[in-house]
Tab-separated table of C-alpha atoms (C1' of nucleotides) in Angstrom:
chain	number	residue	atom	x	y	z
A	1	UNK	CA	-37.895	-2.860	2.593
A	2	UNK	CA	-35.827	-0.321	4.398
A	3	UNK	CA	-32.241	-1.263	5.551
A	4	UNK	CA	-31.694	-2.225	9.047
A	5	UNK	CA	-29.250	0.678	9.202
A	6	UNK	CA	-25.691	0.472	8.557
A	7	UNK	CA	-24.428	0.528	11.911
A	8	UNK	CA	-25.467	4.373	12.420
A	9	UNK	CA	-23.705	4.868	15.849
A	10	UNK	CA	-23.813	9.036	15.475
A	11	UNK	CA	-27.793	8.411	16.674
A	12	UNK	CA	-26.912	6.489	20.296
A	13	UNK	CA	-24.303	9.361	20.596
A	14	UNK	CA	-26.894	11.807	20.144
A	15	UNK	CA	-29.217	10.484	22.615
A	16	UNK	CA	-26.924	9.953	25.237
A	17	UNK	CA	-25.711	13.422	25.114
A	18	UNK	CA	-29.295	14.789	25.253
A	19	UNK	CA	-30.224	12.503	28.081
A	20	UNK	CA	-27.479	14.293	30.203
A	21	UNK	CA	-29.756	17.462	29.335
A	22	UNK	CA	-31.496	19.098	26.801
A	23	UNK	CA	-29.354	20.512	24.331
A	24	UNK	CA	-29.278	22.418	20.706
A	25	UNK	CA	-27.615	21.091	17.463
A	26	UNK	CA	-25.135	23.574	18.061
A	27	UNK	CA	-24.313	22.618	21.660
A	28	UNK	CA	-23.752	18.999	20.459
A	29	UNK	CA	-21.540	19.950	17.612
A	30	UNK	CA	-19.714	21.656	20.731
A	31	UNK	CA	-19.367	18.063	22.335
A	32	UNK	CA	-17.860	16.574	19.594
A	33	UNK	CA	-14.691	19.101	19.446
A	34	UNK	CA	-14.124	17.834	23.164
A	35	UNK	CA	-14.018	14.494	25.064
A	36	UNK	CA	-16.351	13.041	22.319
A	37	UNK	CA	-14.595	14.114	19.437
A	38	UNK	CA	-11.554	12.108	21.006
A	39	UNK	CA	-13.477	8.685	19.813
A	40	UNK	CA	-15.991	9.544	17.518
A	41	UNK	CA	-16.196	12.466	15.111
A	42	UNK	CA	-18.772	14.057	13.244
A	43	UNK	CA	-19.586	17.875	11.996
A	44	UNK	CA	-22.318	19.507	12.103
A	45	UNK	CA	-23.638	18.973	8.918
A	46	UNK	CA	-24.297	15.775	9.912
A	47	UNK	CA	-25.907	16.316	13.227
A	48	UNK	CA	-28.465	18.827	12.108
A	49	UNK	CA	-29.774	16.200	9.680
A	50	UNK	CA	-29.878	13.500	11.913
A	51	UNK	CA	-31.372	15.193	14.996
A	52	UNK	CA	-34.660	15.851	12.074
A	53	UNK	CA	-34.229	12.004	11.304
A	54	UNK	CA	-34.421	10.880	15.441
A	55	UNK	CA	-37.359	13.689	15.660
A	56	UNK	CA	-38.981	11.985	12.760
A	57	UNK	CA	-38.416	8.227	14.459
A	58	UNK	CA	-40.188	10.295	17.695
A	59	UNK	CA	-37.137	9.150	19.827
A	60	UNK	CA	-36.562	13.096	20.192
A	61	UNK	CA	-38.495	16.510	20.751
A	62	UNK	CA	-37.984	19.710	20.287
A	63	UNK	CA	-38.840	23.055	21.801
A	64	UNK	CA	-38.216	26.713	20.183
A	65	UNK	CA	-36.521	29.462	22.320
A	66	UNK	CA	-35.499	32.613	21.245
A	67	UNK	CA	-32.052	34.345	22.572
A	68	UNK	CA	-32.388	38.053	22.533
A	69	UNK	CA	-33.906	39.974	20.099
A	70	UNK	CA	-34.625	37.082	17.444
A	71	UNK	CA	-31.718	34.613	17.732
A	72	UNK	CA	-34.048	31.203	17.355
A	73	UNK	CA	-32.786	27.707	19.122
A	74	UNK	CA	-34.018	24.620	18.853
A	75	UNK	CA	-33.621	22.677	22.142
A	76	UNK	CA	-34.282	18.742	21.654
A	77	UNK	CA	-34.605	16.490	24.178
A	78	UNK	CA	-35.038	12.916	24.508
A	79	UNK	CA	-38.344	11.140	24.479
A	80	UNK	CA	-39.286	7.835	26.447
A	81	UNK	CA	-39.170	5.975	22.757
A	82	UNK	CA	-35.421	7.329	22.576
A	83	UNK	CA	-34.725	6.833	26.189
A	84	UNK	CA	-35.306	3.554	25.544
A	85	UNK	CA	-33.441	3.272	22.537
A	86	UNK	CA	-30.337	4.677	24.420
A	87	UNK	CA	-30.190	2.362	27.016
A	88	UNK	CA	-30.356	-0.640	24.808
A	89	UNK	CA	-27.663	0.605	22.965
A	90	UNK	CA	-25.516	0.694	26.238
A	91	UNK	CA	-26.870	-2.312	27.475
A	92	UNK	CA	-25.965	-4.949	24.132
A	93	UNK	CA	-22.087	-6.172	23.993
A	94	UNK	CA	-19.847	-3.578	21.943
A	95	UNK	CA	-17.515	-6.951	19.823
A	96	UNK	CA	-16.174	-4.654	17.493
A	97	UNK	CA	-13.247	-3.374	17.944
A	98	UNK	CA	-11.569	0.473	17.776
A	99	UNK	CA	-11.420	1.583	14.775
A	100	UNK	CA	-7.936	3.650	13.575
A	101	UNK	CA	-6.947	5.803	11.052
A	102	UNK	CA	-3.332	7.430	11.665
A	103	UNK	CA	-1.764	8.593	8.520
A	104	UNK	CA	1.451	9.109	10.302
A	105	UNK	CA	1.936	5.414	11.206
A	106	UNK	CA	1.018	4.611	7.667
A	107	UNK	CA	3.737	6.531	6.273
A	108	UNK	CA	6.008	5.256	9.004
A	109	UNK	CA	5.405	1.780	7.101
A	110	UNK	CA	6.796	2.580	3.888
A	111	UNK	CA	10.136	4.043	5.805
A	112	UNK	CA	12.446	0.832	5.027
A	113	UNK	CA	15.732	1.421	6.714
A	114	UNK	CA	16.425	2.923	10.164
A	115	UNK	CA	18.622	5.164	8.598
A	116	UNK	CA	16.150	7.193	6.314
A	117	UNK	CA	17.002	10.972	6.498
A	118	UNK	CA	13.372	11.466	6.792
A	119	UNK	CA	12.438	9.284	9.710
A	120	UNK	CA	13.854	11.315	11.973
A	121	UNK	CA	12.403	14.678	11.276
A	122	UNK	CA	8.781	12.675	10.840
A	123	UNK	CA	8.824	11.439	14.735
A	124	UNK	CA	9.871	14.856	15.902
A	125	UNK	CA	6.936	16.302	13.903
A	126	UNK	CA	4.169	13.823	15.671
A	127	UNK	CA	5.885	14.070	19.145
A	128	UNK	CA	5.186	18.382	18.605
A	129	UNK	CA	1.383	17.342	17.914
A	130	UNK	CA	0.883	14.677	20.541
A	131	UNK	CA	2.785	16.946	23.617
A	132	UNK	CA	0.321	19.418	22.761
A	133	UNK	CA	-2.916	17.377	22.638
A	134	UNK	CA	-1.641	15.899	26.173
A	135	UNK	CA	-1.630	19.404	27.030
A	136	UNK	CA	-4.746	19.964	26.317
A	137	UNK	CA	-6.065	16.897	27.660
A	138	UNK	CA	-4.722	17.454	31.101
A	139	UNK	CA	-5.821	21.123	30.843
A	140	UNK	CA	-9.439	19.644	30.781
A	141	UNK	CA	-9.206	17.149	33.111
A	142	UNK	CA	-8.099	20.152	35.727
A	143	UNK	CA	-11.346	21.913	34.465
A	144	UNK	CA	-13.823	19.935	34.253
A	145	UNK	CA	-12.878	17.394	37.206
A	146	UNK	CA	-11.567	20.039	40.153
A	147	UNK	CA	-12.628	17.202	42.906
A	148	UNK	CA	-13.516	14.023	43.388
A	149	UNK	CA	-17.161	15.061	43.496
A	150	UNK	CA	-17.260	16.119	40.239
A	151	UNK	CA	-15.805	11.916	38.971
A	152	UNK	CA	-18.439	10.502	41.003
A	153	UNK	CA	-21.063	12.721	39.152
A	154	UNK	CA	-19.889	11.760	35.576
A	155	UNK	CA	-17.739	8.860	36.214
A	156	UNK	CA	-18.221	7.523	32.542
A	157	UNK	CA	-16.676	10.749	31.423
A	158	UNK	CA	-14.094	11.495	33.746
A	159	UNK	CA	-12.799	6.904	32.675
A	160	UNK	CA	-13.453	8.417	28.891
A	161	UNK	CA	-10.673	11.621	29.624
A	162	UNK	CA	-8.194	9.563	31.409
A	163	UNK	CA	-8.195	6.854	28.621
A	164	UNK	CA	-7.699	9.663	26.705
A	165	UNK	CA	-4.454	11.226	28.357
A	166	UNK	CA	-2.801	7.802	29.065
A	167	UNK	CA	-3.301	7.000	25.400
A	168	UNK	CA	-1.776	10.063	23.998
A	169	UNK	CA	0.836	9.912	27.123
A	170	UNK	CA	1.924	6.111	25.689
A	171	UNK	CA	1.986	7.669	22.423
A	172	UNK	CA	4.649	10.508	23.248
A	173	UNK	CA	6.411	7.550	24.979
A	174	UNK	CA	6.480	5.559	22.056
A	175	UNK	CA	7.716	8.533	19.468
A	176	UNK	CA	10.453	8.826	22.057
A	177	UNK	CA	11.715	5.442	22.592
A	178	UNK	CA	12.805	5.572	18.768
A	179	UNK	CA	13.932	9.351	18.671
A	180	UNK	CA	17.638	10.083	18.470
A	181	UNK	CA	19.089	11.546	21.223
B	1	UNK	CA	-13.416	21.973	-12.628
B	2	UNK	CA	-12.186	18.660	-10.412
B	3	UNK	CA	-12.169	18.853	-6.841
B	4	UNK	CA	-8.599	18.168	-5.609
B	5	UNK	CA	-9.715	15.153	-4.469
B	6	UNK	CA	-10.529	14.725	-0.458
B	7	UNK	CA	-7.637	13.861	1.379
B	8	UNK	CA	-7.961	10.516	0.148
B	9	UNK	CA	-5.075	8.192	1.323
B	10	UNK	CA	-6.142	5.136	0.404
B	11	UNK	CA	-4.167	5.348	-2.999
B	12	UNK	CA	-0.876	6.208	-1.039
B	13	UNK	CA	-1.015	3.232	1.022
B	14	UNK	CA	-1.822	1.065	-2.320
B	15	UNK	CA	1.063	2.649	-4.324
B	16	UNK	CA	3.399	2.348	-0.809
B	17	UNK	CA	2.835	-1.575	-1.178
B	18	UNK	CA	2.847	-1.942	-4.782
B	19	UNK	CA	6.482	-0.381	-4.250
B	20	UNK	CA	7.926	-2.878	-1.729
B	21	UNK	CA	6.471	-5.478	-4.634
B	22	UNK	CA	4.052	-6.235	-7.543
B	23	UNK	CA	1.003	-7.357	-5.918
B	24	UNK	CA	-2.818	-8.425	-6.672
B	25	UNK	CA	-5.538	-6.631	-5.562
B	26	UNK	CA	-6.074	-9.749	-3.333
B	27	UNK	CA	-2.803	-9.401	-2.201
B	28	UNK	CA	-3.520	-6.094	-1.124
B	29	UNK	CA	-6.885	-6.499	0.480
B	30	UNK	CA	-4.822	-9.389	2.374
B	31	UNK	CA	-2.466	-6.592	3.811
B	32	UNK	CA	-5.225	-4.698	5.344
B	33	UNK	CA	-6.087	-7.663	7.242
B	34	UNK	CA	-2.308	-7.457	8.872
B	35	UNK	CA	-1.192	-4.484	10.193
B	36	UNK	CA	-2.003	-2.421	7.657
B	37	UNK	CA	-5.268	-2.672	9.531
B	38	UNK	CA	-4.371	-1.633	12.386
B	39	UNK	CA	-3.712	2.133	11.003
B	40	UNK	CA	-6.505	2.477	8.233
B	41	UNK	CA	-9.467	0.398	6.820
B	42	UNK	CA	-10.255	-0.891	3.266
B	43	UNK	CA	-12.594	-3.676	1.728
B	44	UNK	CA	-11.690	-5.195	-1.384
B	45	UNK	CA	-14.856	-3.285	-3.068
B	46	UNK	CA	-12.752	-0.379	-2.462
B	47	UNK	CA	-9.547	-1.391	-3.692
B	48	UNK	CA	-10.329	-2.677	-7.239
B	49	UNK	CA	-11.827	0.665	-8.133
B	50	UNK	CA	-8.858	2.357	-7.042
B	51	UNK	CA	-6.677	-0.023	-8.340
B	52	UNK	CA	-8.690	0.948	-12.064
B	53	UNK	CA	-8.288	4.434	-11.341
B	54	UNK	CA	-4.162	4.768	-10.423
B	55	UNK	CA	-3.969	2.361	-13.373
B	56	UNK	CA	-5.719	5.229	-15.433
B	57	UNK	CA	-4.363	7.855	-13.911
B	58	UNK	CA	-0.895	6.337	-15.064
B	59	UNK	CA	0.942	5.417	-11.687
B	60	UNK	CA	0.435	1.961	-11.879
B	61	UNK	CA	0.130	-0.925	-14.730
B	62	UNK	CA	-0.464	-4.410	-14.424
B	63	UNK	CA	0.188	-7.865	-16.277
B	64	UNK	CA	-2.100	-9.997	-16.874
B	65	UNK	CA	-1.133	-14.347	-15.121
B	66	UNK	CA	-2.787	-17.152	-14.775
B	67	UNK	CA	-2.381	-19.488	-11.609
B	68	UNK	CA	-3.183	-23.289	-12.421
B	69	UNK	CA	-5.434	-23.617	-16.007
B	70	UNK	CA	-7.460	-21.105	-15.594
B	71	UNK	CA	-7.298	-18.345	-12.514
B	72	UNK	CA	-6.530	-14.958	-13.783
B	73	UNK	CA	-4.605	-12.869	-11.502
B	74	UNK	CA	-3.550	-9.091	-12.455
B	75	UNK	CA	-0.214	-8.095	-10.748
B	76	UNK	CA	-0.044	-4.496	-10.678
B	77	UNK	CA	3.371	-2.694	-10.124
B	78	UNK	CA	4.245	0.951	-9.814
B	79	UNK	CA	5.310	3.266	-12.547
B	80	UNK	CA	7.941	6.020	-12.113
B	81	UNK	CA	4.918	8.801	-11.897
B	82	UNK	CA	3.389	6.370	-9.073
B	83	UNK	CA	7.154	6.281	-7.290
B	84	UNK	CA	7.427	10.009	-7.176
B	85	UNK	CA	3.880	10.466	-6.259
B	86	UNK	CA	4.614	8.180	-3.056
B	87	UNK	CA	7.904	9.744	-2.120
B	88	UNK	CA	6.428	12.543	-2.234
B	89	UNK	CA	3.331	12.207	-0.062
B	90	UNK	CA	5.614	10.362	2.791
B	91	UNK	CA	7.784	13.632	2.286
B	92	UNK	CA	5.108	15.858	3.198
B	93	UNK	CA	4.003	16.459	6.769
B	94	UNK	CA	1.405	15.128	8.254
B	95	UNK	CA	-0.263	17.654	10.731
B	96	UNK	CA	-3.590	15.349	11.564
B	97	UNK	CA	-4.011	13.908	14.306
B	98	UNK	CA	-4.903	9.941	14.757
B	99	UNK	CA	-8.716	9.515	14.110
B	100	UNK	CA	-10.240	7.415	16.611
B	101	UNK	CA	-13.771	5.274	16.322
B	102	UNK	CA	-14.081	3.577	19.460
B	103	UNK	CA	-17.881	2.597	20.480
B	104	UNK	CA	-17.148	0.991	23.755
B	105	UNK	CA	-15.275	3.916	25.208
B	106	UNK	CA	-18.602	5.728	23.834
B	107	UNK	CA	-20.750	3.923	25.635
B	108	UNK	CA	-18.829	4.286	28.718
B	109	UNK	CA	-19.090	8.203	28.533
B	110	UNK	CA	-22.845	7.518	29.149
B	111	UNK	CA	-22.173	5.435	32.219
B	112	UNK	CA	-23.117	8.643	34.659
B	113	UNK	CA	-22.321	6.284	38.283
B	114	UNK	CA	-19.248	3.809	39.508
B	115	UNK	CA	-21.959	2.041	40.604
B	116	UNK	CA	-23.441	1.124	37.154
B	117	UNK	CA	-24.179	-2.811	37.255
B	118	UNK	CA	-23.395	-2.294	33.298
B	119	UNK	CA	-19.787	-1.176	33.867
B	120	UNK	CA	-18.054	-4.524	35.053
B	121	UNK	CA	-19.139	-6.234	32.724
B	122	UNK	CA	-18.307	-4.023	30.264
B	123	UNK	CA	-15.015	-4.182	30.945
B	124	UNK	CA	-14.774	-7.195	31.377
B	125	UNK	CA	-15.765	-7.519	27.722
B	126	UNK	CA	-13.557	-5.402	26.443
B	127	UNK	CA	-10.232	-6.893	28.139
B	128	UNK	CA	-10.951	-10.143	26.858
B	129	UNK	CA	-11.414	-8.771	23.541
B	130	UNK	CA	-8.259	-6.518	23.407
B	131	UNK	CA	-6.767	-9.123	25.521
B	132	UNK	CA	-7.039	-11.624	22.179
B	133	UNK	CA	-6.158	-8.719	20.177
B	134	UNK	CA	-2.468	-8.236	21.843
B	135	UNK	CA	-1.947	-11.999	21.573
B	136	UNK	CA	-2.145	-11.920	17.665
B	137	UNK	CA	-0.049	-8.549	17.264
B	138	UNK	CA	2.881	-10.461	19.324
B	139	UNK	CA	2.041	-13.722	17.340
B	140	UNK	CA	2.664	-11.979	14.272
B	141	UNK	CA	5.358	-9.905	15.607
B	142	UNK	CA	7.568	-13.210	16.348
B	143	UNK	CA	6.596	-14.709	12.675
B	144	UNK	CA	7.329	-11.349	10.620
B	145	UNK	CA	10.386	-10.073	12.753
B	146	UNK	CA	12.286	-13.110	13.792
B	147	UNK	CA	15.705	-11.562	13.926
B	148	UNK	CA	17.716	-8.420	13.723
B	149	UNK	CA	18.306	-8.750	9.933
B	150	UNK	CA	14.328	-8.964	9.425
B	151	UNK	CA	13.843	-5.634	11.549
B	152	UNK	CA	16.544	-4.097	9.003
B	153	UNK	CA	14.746	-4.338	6.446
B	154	UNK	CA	11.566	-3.567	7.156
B	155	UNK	CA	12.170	-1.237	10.006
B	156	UNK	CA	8.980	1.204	9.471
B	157	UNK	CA	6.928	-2.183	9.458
B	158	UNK	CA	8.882	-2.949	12.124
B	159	UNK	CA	7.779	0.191	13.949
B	160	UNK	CA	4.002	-0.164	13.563
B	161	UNK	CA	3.905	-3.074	14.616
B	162	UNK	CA	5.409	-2.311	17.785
B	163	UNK	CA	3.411	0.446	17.957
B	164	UNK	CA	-0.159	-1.618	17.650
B	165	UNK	CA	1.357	-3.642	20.309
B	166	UNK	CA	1.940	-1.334	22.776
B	167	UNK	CA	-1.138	0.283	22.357
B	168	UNK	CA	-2.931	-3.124	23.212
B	169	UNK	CA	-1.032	-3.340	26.143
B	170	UNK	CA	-1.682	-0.027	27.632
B	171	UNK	CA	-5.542	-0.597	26.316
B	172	UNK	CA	-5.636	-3.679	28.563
B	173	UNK	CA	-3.733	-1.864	31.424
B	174	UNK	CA	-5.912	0.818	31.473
B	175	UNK	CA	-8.828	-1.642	31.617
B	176	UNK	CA	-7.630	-3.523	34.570
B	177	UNK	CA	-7.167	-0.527	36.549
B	178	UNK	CA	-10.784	-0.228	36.498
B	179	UNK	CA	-11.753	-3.758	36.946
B	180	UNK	CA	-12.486	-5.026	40.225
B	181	UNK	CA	-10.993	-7.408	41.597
C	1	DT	C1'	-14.119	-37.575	-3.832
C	2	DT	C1'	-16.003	-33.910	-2.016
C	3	DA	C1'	-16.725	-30.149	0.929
C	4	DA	C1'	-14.565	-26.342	3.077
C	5	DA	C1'	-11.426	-22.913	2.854
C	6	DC	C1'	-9.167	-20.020	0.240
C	7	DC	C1'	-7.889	-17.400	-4.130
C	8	DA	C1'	-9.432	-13.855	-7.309
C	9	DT	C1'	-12.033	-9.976	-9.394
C	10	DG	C1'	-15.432	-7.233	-9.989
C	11	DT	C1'	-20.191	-4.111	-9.712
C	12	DA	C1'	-24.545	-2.168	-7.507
C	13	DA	C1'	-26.884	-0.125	-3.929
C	14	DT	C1'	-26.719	2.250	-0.002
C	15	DT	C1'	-25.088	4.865	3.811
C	16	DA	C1'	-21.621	7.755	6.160
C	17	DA	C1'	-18.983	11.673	6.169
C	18	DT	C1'	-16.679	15.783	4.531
C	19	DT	C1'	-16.437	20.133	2.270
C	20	DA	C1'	-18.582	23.914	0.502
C	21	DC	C1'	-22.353	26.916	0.187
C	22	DA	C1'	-25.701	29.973	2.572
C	23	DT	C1'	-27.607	33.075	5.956
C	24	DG	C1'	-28.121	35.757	9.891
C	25	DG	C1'	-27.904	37.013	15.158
C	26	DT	C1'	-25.046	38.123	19.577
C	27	DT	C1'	-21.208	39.167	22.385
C	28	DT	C1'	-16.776	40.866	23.414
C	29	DA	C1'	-12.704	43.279	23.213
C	30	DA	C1'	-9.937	46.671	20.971
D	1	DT	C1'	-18.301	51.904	17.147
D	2	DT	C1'	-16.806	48.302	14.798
D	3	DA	C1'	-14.499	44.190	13.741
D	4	DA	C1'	-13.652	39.636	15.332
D	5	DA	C1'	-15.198	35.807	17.509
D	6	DC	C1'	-18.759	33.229	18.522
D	7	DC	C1'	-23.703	31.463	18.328
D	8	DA	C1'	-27.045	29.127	15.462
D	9	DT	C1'	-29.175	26.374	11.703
D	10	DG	C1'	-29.494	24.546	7.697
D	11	DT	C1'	-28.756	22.403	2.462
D	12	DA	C1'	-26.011	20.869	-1.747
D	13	DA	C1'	-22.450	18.562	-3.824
D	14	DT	C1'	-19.171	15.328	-3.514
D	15	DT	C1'	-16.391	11.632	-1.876
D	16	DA	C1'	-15.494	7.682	1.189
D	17	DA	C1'	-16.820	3.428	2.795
D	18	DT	C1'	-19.691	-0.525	3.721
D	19	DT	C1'	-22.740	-4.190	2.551
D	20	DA	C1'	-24.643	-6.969	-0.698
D	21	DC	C1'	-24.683	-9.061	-5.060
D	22	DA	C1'	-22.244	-11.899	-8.519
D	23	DT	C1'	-19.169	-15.292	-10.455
D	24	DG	C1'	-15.768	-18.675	-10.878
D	25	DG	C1'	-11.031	-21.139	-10.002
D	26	DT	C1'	-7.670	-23.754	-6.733
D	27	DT	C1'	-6.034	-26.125	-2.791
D	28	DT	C1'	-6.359	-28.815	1.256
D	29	DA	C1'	-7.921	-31.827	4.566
D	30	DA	C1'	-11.322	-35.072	6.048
DNA sequence: TTAAACCATGTAATTAATTACATGGTTTAA
DNA sequence: TTAAACCATGTAATTAATTACATGGTTTAA
């Protein structure tokens, strides 16, 4: 008797990214070094075996294309089994909640006194990383929503960037209220 | 030939508690409940391995108690090799950014309109939830940190905390901005 | 006095995820 | 014209992590 599936959230990402349009493995590896990849991360050594899993479960399709000469591409798309699938996923109540892994706050923890030559030097480090990744948050936003047009057309994604920013914008706060100035 | 081993910073965090004191591997699973939680993950089928392995690989040992007639408990402490080992992976930089699993702001990237009947309620769910969430971090921030001299001298635990806390509250923020009222 | 909650330690099976290996085509800028 | 960057798809090996299985002791409150 086959496990119900531990979880297994890569699959819903999958199909919602193909329902926007039909896509290859290598466009949705693509996805996840932007927005997505800012809550949920995966290579593509794991997408290429699950998009044969979800064509296997007939929730997706695929169709071969050829780029120039011989370059091959497989470009899946959802089927009304995985259409299905994907909006159920949406629909049910999401009780768990985010998930964090921040090595930098963990070594932050084992700093005992305020006066630790190395605290110092550590929140300078992370404030270096976070301006940037503002940066390039902002830089995106700019891009990808010029005009209010472009929100209304992808609303879930242009709520998805801004969560983004603020969060890393409250981070750079944070780092700051406790650097030395 | 061994692989270095893959990132793998589970063990730090283990030998960065068994340094503030000798603990149990209950003990330990206990503080990723707290705010170790908040920062990384770890089941107790994950920490007795590891615990077997440091203990191997000769940065930690443990003594063997019994609670009551019967209940054997192992404390486990570090050893110097452990000590330097931990000093020296706080020492080190720590150039990754925070990994982030978050399967409601997923969902809401595949919200395409404002209009969505889904999305209210949606966040609506989520407030509450992170709503809860903020009221235990400043529950627990009151119990650990009752006074100056606490914050002394455990100011890095002192930090995260504050850290999960604010993050809550922006999370909820950010929610309500949305939410219509 | 007894049931629930908690303390305590492990292993087995499975799934998720990363890193490394492997190959080859296309486009772009120096 | 050629090297770098990018496009494109996969598998193998390994490690990380979760869920389930397994067992038993102690404390606390009804």
């Amino acid at each position: 008797m086959a496990a119900i599936g531990q979880r297994n959230r890569l699959q819903y990402i999958i199909l919602g990214l193909l329902n926007q349009r039909p896509q290859t493995g290598y466009d949705l590896t693509k996805a996840f070094e932007n927005e997505i990849g800012e809550f949920w991360q995966a290579k593509h050594s794991q997408i290429y075996p699950m998009l044969k899993r979800l064509e296997a479960a007939g929730e997706i399709t695929h169709e071969d294309t050829v780029t120039g000469e011989k370059l091959a591409k497989k470009q899946y798309s959802l089927t009304p089994a995985g259409h299905e699938k994907l909006v159920a996923w949406v629909t049910e109540p999401s009780p768990e909640l985010t998930a964090i892994k921040d090595e930098f706050i963990l070594k932050l923890y084992f700093i005992k006194s305020i006066a630790d030559p190395r605290l110092q030097p550590m929140l300078q480090e992370q404030a270096g990383l976070h301006r940037a990744q503002l940066a390039h948050l902002r830089q995106r936003q700019t891009t990808v929503f010029p005009n209010q047009a472009a929100i209304d057309q992808a609303y879930g994604h242009y709520l998805i960037l801004d969560h983004a920013i603020e969060r890393e914008e409250h981070y750079v706060d944070w780092l700051e209220k406790y650097l030395a100035h």
